[in-house]
Amino acid sequence: MKLIIKILFFILLFVRIGFANDIVKINAGFLSNELSGKLYYCLDTITNKIPPIENFKPYTQSNLNLGLTESTAWLMFDCKSECTYTQNLVLDIDAVYAEGVNFYVFENGKILSKYENYSWKMKIKDRIIKTRYFAFPIELKPNQELRVIFSMKEKNGFFYAPTTLYESNWYHEQYDRFNILYSIPLIFIGIVSIITIILWFVIKEHALIYYFLYQFGFLIYSLNSEGIMAQYFPEALSYPFWYVYGVTISYSGYLLLSLNVILISLSSNELKLLKIIIYIYILCSILWCLFIFLMGFDEVFSGFSSTIASFSYILIFVVAVFGLLKKTPNSTLYFIAILPVLFSTLLIRITVFDFINFNIHLGSFVTSETLYLMNYYAPLFEVIVLGLGLIIFFRRERENLLLNLLDIQKQKINIQETERRRLAQDLHDDLGGTLSAIRGRISSVTANIEIMNLVEKAILDLRLVSRNLMPPELGNEGLVKAICQTIGRLQSSSKIEFTFISFGNEIRLSEEKGLNIYRIITELLNNILKHSKASKAVVQLIYHEKYLHVTVEDNGIGIKSDVNSWGIGLKNVNSRAKFINAKIFTDFNINGTTFFIEIPYN
């Protein structure tokens, strides 16, 4: 009786039941077939054994997606050789974290080959075909017809497993090619993430750590979803739920980056609601990851994780549109960066959930492989564009910082000149008047000649100090006259031979610019007197059409070329030059020092 039941079972199982177009025909030029419309399926929640043939139903959707289910899925297809030679085929099941994978090849009710109890925990070295996915060999002899039945269970997410039948050599070529194409964006993003974290340790910019988190999270997601972590990482890092951690880290970093770079120019009131939403999302995502860590991961939790990920895409799009509406810096670049990711995510979800038939509606302009690789190359594009955006952001921040420093330096110089002007006026009016009164009193009485000479010297010194603080001839007669008189005074009190040369028609500059040029030249002359040990020095003023060229040179011992080693005086020269938008060129050698300064009139 048992024998009769078994015979009837196999007759029912392996007699084809007349579905249209149910056989995969393998001809001489066969390379691959995605088995769309060729599969039959049956869900089994009890026996985990091959179901009776009458329980199998045609699978009519374009992608093998059975949704969230705890059942073991049994799938079946028939194939027939139309060749005169034996063909070696490979059935590729594009799934990583499946369990209970069993594979059987039948001919006329007889098992020709079987591979049982495969799961995602099985290492590549133990699999019949060395791949991260599930792939099994099929030997098809001339004119032979086979029935293939396989099962699998997906406990860690949606049952989505595109299944393709390949010619064996073609399969290995495609697998190697895909690994190369898949590795390129991951290697590039990995290198960029290392550079990013090193830069963060150097300059401590928060935007860099957010940029790094986005890249790091994406790497975790990619390595997990492609089975790299399952095969090559320690057991604690190999579980399927790590892709949830990767998505959380990645998009939390992305949203924080947008707040601190794209929307940083907006006021707190404008960002208040958006900030609250983003922070609540990040907090909920972190709590959800903690919950998964404590409670485990199954198909229900996977569905909720997918919902959270979908909300993150919506939030990222809202941030991009908000930045565009507010016309914030880099908002256009940010929007361009996210478009490929949003587009590829939308297409993937459309095809995964079979909202449209991919092969009919999309296959004409993008293949399934292209769509799959877009999942990795779109983030690569995003990383590159965001990197460019960060460079622009940091450059703009640096320019703003330099402008602020220049403004502070301008205020400092203006305060110094105001104080010098006031001090010179006070010395001239008050102390000068007092010394003149003393001299008048002494001259009216019999006085010591030495005292009289000291008073005269004090008056001359006072005039010299007052003149150095604020030379009256600069405002009255111009820069050339002021420099000429200053050099004349230095010549009379120094052993250095000074030469002053002026070419061209003098152009009267603004009081502020003229005073700063005067200070620069006098500071360089004082440096020659104090440190150069020179015997000769030359000052030249050459008035060109659009700028004034100043040269100050000596034949002394020279100074250090490193600007950081300059003293306070030379650093003031550098600051004043920046203040008036002048360019300084220097030549330092054992034969002396030369400063070339170009000052634009405007």
XYZ file of C-alpha atoms in Angstrom:
602
model
C 0.000 0.000 0.000
C 2.788 2.409 0.938
C 4.560 1.563 -2.327
C 1.435 2.376 -4.363
C 1.046 5.729 -2.552
C 4.676 6.621 -3.304
C 4.254 5.716 -6.974
C 1.101 7.839 -7.236
C 2.832 10.723 -5.470
C 5.741 10.776 -7.900
C 3.368 10.412 -10.878
C 1.443 13.445 -9.662
C 4.640 15.290 -8.893
C 6.434 14.817 -12.169
C 3.650 14.696 -14.737
C 3.397 18.169 -16.173
C 0.008 19.736 -15.578
C -0.312 21.687 -18.778
C 0.521 25.276 -17.864
C 1.288 27.331 -20.967
C 4.931 28.115 -21.728
C 6.104 26.079 -18.762
C 9.367 24.649 -20.095
C 12.702 26.451 -20.282
C 14.197 25.407 -23.612
C 17.978 25.207 -23.678
C 19.352 25.620 -27.182
C 22.902 25.844 -28.521
C 23.232 29.577 -27.964
C 21.757 29.578 -24.477
C 23.390 31.965 -21.951
C 20.756 32.813 -19.348
C 17.042 32.914 -18.573
C 15.489 34.862 -15.683
C 12.698 32.242 -15.444
C 10.015 34.916 -15.606
C 6.728 33.064 -16.154
C 8.464 29.690 -15.861
C 8.236 29.135 -12.110
C 5.627 27.400 -9.979
C 5.470 27.891 -6.250
C 3.953 26.456 -3.104
C 4.114 27.779 0.464
C 4.529 25.169 3.189
C 4.242 26.022 6.887
C 4.139 22.483 8.316
C 6.014 19.596 6.699
C 9.065 21.230 5.095
C 8.873 18.374 2.581
C 8.321 18.496 -1.174
C 4.597 19.276 -1.587
C 2.298 17.366 -3.945
C 2.289 18.669 -7.498
C -1.321 19.865 -7.316
C -0.307 22.365 -4.636
C 2.045 24.227 -6.988
C 0.709 27.339 -8.671
C 2.120 29.379 -11.545
C 4.120 32.394 -10.407
C 3.069 35.134 -12.827
C 4.887 38.189 -11.445
C 8.103 39.378 -13.047
C 10.183 39.115 -9.853
C 10.237 36.363 -7.276
C 8.877 38.241 -4.264
C 6.605 36.454 -1.794
C 6.618 39.321 0.715
C 6.873 38.839 4.470
C 6.225 35.185 5.188
C 7.299 32.587 7.723
C 6.544 29.765 5.297
C 9.036 27.692 3.389
C 8.698 28.480 -0.292
C 8.939 25.572 -2.727
C 9.641 26.497 -6.327
C 9.696 24.422 -9.466
C 10.498 24.710 -13.159
C 11.120 22.358 -16.078
C 13.924 22.586 -18.594
C 14.597 20.692 -21.803
C 17.691 20.399 -23.945
C 17.473 21.137 -27.660
C 21.165 20.472 -28.216
C 23.207 17.518 -29.386
C 25.768 17.869 -26.595
C 25.722 17.956 -22.794
C 25.285 21.398 -21.256
C 26.372 22.456 -17.800
C 23.962 24.936 -16.238
C 23.832 26.886 -12.972
C 20.701 27.909 -11.125
C 21.447 31.175 -9.302
C 19.172 32.229 -6.445
C 19.984 35.856 -5.743
C 19.503 35.721 -1.985
C 22.027 35.976 0.833
C 20.263 35.487 4.166
C 18.064 32.504 3.321
C 17.664 29.346 5.381
C 16.443 25.834 4.664
C 17.682 25.913 1.094
C 17.239 22.542 -0.603
C 17.823 21.741 -4.257
C 16.672 18.702 -6.240
C 16.991 17.685 -9.895
C 14.564 14.981 -11.127
C 14.194 13.005 -14.324
C 11.078 10.883 -14.678
C 10.565 10.783 -10.929
C 14.146 9.853 -10.152
C 16.461 12.150 -8.184
C 19.578 12.814 -10.224
C 21.210 15.244 -7.762
C 20.393 17.003 -4.541
C 21.900 19.542 -2.152
C 20.198 19.954 1.198
C 20.239 22.127 4.310
C 22.066 25.100 2.843
C 21.790 28.379 4.768
C 23.416 31.794 4.931
C 25.664 30.527 7.732
C 27.316 27.997 5.403
C 30.764 29.227 4.358
C 31.659 29.537 0.690
C 34.274 26.768 0.908
C 31.534 24.288 1.886
C 29.189 25.139 -1.004
C 29.057 23.231 -4.240
C 29.520 26.482 -6.205
C 31.773 29.006 -4.496
C 29.555 32.046 -4.292
C 28.011 34.270 -1.619
C 24.574 33.554 -3.049
C 22.915 30.189 -3.520
C 23.930 28.544 -6.788
C 23.578 24.909 -7.827
C 24.828 22.931 -10.855
C 22.587 21.183 -13.389
C 23.901 18.773 -16.015
C 21.577 18.625 -19.005
C 22.267 15.911 -21.593
C 21.142 16.030 -25.253
C 17.343 16.084 -25.593
C 16.994 15.501 -21.860
C 14.070 17.003 -19.906
C 14.535 17.750 -16.186
C 12.402 19.030 -13.375
C 14.107 21.258 -10.808
C 12.570 21.798 -7.378
C 14.146 23.949 -4.713
C 13.072 25.454 -1.419
C 14.117 28.299 0.809
C 12.933 30.302 3.774
C 13.569 33.993 4.425
C 13.257 34.863 8.099
C 15.119 38.163 7.987
C 13.126 40.250 5.568
C 11.143 40.232 2.367
C 11.233 37.026 0.379
C 12.806 38.607 -2.682
C 15.062 36.270 -4.619
C 15.479 36.845 -8.373
C 16.206 33.415 -9.827
C 18.150 32.947 -13.051
C 19.294 29.909 -15.001
C 22.770 30.357 -16.560
C 25.104 28.495 -18.820
C 27.909 27.511 -16.420
C 30.860 29.393 -17.974
C 28.674 32.433 -18.586
C 27.581 32.376 -14.944
C 31.142 32.441 -13.626
C 32.081 35.236 -16.025
C 29.089 37.296 -14.928
C 29.713 36.576 -11.257
C 33.352 37.723 -11.491
C 32.357 40.753 -13.541
C 29.676 41.721 -11.046
C 32.111 41.391 -8.132
C 34.492 43.804 -9.842
C 31.733 46.314 -10.635
C 30.352 45.958 -7.112
C 33.768 46.409 -5.486
C 34.707 49.660 -7.260
C 32.274 51.988 -5.415
C 32.871 50.239 -2.089
C 36.654 50.541 -2.351
C 36.401 54.183 -3.393
C 33.984 55.057 -0.588
C 36.143 53.110 1.879
C 39.213 55.153 0.911
C 37.260 58.414 1.116
C 35.925 57.453 4.561
C 39.469 56.828 5.841
C 40.633 60.186 4.469
C 37.575 61.850 5.994
C 38.180 60.510 9.504
C 41.873 61.463 9.310
C 40.897 65.002 8.284
C 38.429 65.124 11.164
C 41.174 64.267 13.651
C 43.269 67.078 12.148
C 40.772 69.948 11.819
C 37.929 68.802 14.138
C 35.099 69.957 11.865
C 31.751 68.385 12.830
C 30.657 68.272 9.202
C 33.443 65.779 8.486
C 32.292 63.319 11.141
C 28.739 63.451 9.749
C 30.138 62.873 6.245
C 32.123 59.919 7.591
C 29.060 58.432 9.328
C 27.148 58.521 6.048
C 29.930 56.648 4.255
C 30.551 54.205 7.116
C 26.861 53.344 7.404
C 26.628 52.762 3.663
C 29.631 50.417 3.798
C 28.014 48.397 6.606
C 24.759 48.171 4.651
C 26.511 47.126 1.428
C 28.824 44.569 3.000
C 25.894 43.061 4.887
C 23.384 42.966 2.042
C 25.916 41.327 -0.301
C 26.915 38.651 2.218
C 30.491 39.876 2.750
C 29.947 40.226 6.494
C 28.274 36.805 6.701
C 31.241 35.126 5.038
C 34.308 36.990 6.243
C 33.445 38.867 9.459
C 33.281 37.541 13.031
C 29.989 35.890 13.926
C 28.789 38.859 16.002
C 29.031 41.083 12.901
C 27.574 38.611 10.417
C 23.869 38.703 11.295
C 21.289 40.077 8.839
C 20.080 42.904 11.080
C 23.387 44.752 10.607
C 21.984 46.271 7.429
C 19.443 48.101 9.650
C 22.323 49.512 11.699
C 24.066 50.567 8.490
C 20.998 52.388 7.164
C 20.473 54.122 10.527
C 24.094 55.290 10.780
C 24.212 56.363 7.137
C 21.057 58.451 6.972
C 21.461 59.891 10.470
C 24.874 61.174 9.383
C 23.369 62.438 6.136
C 20.606 64.408 7.863
C 23.024 65.873 10.438
C 25.329 66.857 7.577
C 22.462 68.650 5.856
C 21.654 70.612 9.030
C 25.275 71.628 9.597
C 26.241 72.400 6.009
C 23.275 72.855 3.674
C 20.945 74.645 6.111
C 23.518 76.248 8.408
C 22.854 79.736 7.025
C 19.218 79.659 8.183
C 18.076 81.046 11.522
C 17.043 78.851 14.461
C 13.390 79.850 14.023
C 13.372 78.760 10.377
C 14.898 75.381 11.267
C 13.064 74.750 14.538
C 10.373 72.356 13.264
C 12.661 70.577 10.797
C 15.318 70.071 13.468
C 12.745 68.580 15.849
C 11.557 66.124 13.166
C 15.108 65.089 12.248
C 16.197 64.613 15.859
C 13.060 62.591 16.656
C 13.694 60.400 13.594
C 17.335 59.799 14.600
C 16.319 59.024 18.196
C 13.588 56.600 17.078
C 16.004 54.889 14.677
C 18.583 54.414 17.437
C 15.947 53.049 19.828
C 14.727 50.687 17.112
C 18.277 49.387 16.568
C 18.603 48.827 20.314
C 15.273 46.984 20.346
C 16.390 44.704 17.490
C 19.663 44.020 19.289
C 17.804 42.946 22.427
C 14.801 41.157 20.891
C 16.205 39.612 17.720
C 15.190 40.081 14.109
C 12.415 38.518 12.048
C 10.232 39.258 9.021
C 7.862 41.537 10.990
C 10.730 43.647 12.289
C 12.164 43.722 8.776
C 8.936 45.259 7.482
C 9.009 47.936 10.138
C 12.685 48.634 9.368
C 11.753 49.104 5.718
C 9.092 51.613 6.743
C 11.651 53.596 8.779
C 14.050 53.570 5.814
C 11.275 54.837 3.519
C 10.604 57.703 5.906
C 14.302 58.607 5.842
C 14.173 58.973 2.039
C 11.145 61.248 2.346
C 12.884 63.317 5.028
C 16.033 63.672 2.926
C 13.936 64.852 -0.028
C 12.084 67.352 2.195
C 15.403 68.761 3.449
C 16.655 69.145 -0.134
C 13.492 70.927 -1.291
C 13.500 73.116 1.835
C 17.072 74.179 1.084
C 16.161 75.000 -2.518
C 13.158 77.074 -1.450
C 15.286 78.990 1.061
C 18.071 79.371 -1.560
C 20.752 78.260 0.880
C 24.373 77.824 -0.297
C 25.081 74.354 -1.739
C 21.358 73.439 -1.747
C 21.394 72.862 -5.523
C 24.467 70.645 -5.212
C 22.812 68.729 -2.371
C 19.668 68.186 -4.453
C 21.701 66.954 -7.424
C 23.588 64.569 -5.116
C 20.485 62.822 -3.793
C 18.583 62.497 -7.089
C 20.307 59.293 -8.323
C 19.857 57.639 -4.911
C 16.179 58.546 -4.715
C 15.624 57.494 -8.329
C 17.370 54.126 -7.936
C 15.584 53.487 -4.622
C 12.235 54.243 -6.248
C 12.929 51.906 -9.172
C 14.133 49.121 -6.886
C 11.038 49.350 -4.711
C 8.776 49.410 -7.765
C 10.367 46.244 -9.112
C 10.694 44.479 -5.748
C 7.029 44.990 -4.928
C 6.101 44.380 -8.565
C 4.053 47.554 -8.950
C 4.910 47.298 -12.650
C 6.367 44.551 -14.766
C 10.049 45.445 -14.969
C 10.791 43.540 -18.134
C 7.889 45.142 -20.014
C 7.982 48.736 -18.762
C 11.622 49.356 -17.783
C 13.650 46.711 -19.558
C 13.791 48.788 -22.743
C 16.096 51.410 -21.198
C 17.595 49.853 -18.045
C 18.434 46.218 -17.339
C 17.971 44.470 -14.009
C 21.748 44.350 -13.565
C 22.009 48.080 -14.211
C 19.283 48.707 -11.676
C 21.076 46.507 -9.155
C 24.422 48.283 -9.632
C 22.703 51.671 -9.361
C 22.102 50.730 -5.740
C 25.884 51.122 -5.235
C 26.946 53.638 -7.872
C 24.255 56.175 -6.961
C 25.697 56.510 -3.398
C 29.172 56.741 -4.951
C 27.976 59.693 -7.030
C 26.398 61.139 -3.899
C 29.623 60.798 -1.895
C 31.615 62.535 -4.650
C 29.154 65.414 -5.031
C 28.801 65.854 -1.257
C 32.588 65.842 -1.003
C 32.752 68.655 -3.542
C 30.050 70.444 -1.577
C 32.107 70.119 1.616
C 35.185 71.488 -0.140
C 33.142 74.486 -1.316
C 31.662 74.846 2.180
C 35.050 74.788 3.920
C 36.495 77.161 1.336
C 33.635 79.577 1.918
C 34.058 79.237 5.684
C 37.781 79.918 5.340
C 37.117 82.988 3.209
C 34.612 84.261 5.779
C 37.131 83.629 8.547
C 39.841 85.500 6.645
C 37.450 88.380 6.004
C 36.603 88.513 9.706
C 40.285 88.454 10.628
C 40.963 91.179 8.067
C 38.125 93.237 9.496
C 39.540 92.798 13.000
C 42.986 93.794 11.709
C 41.463 96.828 10.021
C 39.795 97.898 13.253
C 43.054 97.374 15.130
C 45.034 99.476 12.646
C 42.377 102.209 12.660
C 42.448 102.296 16.466
C 46.259 102.503 16.428
C 46.276 105.357 13.924
C 43.556 107.230 15.805
C 45.502 106.877 19.021
C 48.741 107.971 17.352
C 47.016 110.996 15.861
C 45.603 111.950 19.252
C 48.944 111.361 21.002
C 50.850 113.396 18.409
C 48.370 116.259 18.769
C 48.561 116.147 22.576
C 52.359 116.105 22.541
C 52.464 119.031 20.142
C 49.835 121.121 21.912
C 50.482 120.348 25.560
C 54.032 119.149 26.124
C 55.370 121.174 23.210
C 53.744 124.320 24.573
C 55.137 123.650 28.025
C 58.719 123.180 26.739
C 58.449 126.356 24.649
C 57.321 128.260 27.753
C 60.275 126.870 29.731
C 62.678 127.904 26.986
C 61.215 131.435 27.030
C 61.654 131.733 30.781
C 65.237 130.417 30.666
C 66.196 132.821 27.864
C 64.971 135.811 29.901
C 67.257 135.025 32.815
C 70.835 134.088 33.219
C 70.863 130.313 32.823
C 73.283 127.495 32.384
C 74.025 126.943 28.703
C 73.876 123.168 29.271
C 70.321 123.440 30.583
C 69.368 125.558 27.602
C 70.812 122.959 25.226
C 68.900 120.162 26.993
C 65.643 122.075 26.649
C 66.337 122.671 22.945
C 67.089 118.978 22.470
C 63.871 118.001 24.297
C 61.888 120.244 21.941
C 63.561 118.719 18.869
C 63.003 115.180 20.177
C 59.375 115.993 20.858
C 58.907 117.263 17.313
C 60.567 114.123 15.925
C 58.369 111.809 18.010
C 55.267 113.757 17.064
C 56.267 113.688 13.389
C 56.864 109.914 13.498
C 53.510 109.376 15.133
C 51.683 111.389 12.506
C 53.798 113.069 9.780
C 52.048 116.343 8.834
C 53.638 116.435 5.369
C 51.870 113.147 4.447
C 48.494 114.823 4.435
C 49.749 118.187 3.224
C 52.305 117.309 0.558
C 51.831 113.616 -0.223
C 53.575 110.292 0.192
C 56.713 111.098 -1.855
C 57.505 114.189 0.222
C 56.828 112.365 3.505
C 59.155 109.451 2.596
C 61.813 111.840 1.304
C 61.878 113.833 4.557
C 61.862 110.654 6.673
C 64.871 109.281 4.764
C 66.605 112.660 5.136
C 66.217 112.491 8.911
C 67.474 108.886 8.981
C 70.468 109.817 6.801
C 71.531 112.562 9.215
C 71.420 110.251 12.224
C 72.824 107.012 10.684
C 75.976 105.776 9.000
C 73.902 103.929 6.368
C 73.847 105.550 2.943
C 70.147 105.922 2.026
C 68.934 106.554 -1.528
C 65.378 107.528 -2.403
C 64.057 107.285 -5.966
C 60.590 108.180 -7.282
C 59.391 107.543 -10.859
C 56.198 108.689 -12.521
C 53.598 111.256 -11.605
C 52.564 110.918 -8.011
C 48.958 109.784 -7.568
C 47.424 110.977 -4.341
C 45.947 108.043 -2.489
C 43.325 107.976 0.220
C 44.519 109.033 3.660
C 44.061 105.476 4.972
C 46.019 103.808 2.158
C 48.740 106.454 2.070
C 49.252 106.211 5.828
C 49.551 102.413 5.687
C 52.114 102.582 2.850
C 54.072 105.111 4.896
C 53.988 102.815 7.947
C 55.131 99.825 5.863
C 58.112 101.713 4.437
C 59.165 103.233 7.783
C 58.896 99.816 9.483
C 61.171 98.285 6.830
C 63.619 101.184 7.217
C 63.651 100.746 10.999
C 64.328 97.029 10.478
C 67.330 97.945 8.279
C 68.664 100.298 10.965
C 68.289 97.771 13.798
C 69.154 94.397 12.263
C 70.596 94.480 8.752
C 74.191 95.703 9.441
C 73.929 97.257 5.980
C 76.028 100.104 4.566
C 73.571 101.018 1.805
C 69.802 101.049 1.408
C 67.480 102.085 -1.435
C 63.798 103.015 -1.444
C 61.946 103.274 -4.777
C 58.417 104.457 -5.525
C 57.281 103.720 -9.091
C 53.829 104.992 -10.073
C 52.342 102.713 -12.743
C 48.998 103.201 -14.430
C 47.032 100.912 -12.083
C 49.297 100.306 -9.124
C 52.170 101.686 -7.071
C 55.347 99.600 -6.930
C 57.501 100.017 -3.816
C 60.978 98.539 -3.450
C 62.991 98.608 -0.226
C 66.408 96.918 -0.396
C 69.681 96.796 1.510
C 73.084 95.100 1.273
C 73.033 93.729 4.814
C 73.150 90.220 6.256
C 69.575 89.337 5.259
C 66.755 87.891 7.325
C 65.002 84.518 7.552
C 62.647 83.746 4.673
C 60.135 81.950 6.922
C 57.286 84.392 7.602
C 56.515 82.630 10.901
C 59.977 83.551 12.194
C 59.529 87.280 11.528
C 59.421 89.712 14.420
C 56.463 91.897 15.401
C 57.543 94.719 13.079
C 57.668 92.608 9.917
C 54.441 90.851 10.862
C 52.815 94.280 11.116
C 54.135 94.987 7.626
C 52.460 91.824 6.388
C 49.181 92.698 8.147
C 49.092 96.240 6.755
C 49.830 94.913 3.255
C 46.838 92.566 3.455
C 44.733 95.416 4.810
C 45.339 97.559 1.700
C 45.158 94.510 -0.623
C 48.854 94.776 -1.481
C 51.095 91.933 -2.629
C 54.518 91.423 -1.025
C 57.377 89.623 -2.764
C 60.672 89.086 -0.974
C 64.231 88.139 -1.873
C 66.480 87.046 0.983
C 70.138 86.090 0.498
C 73.582 86.660 1.984
C 73.963 89.825 -0.108
C 71.001 91.568 1.445
C 67.228 91.784 1.580
C 64.720 93.145 -0.921
C 61.009 93.753 -0.438
C 58.819 94.261 -3.523
C 55.348 95.605 -2.789
C 52.538 96.145 -5.304
C 49.648 98.341 -4.119
C 46.582 98.726 -6.365
C 45.127 102.235 -6.481
C 41.566 100.934 -6.241
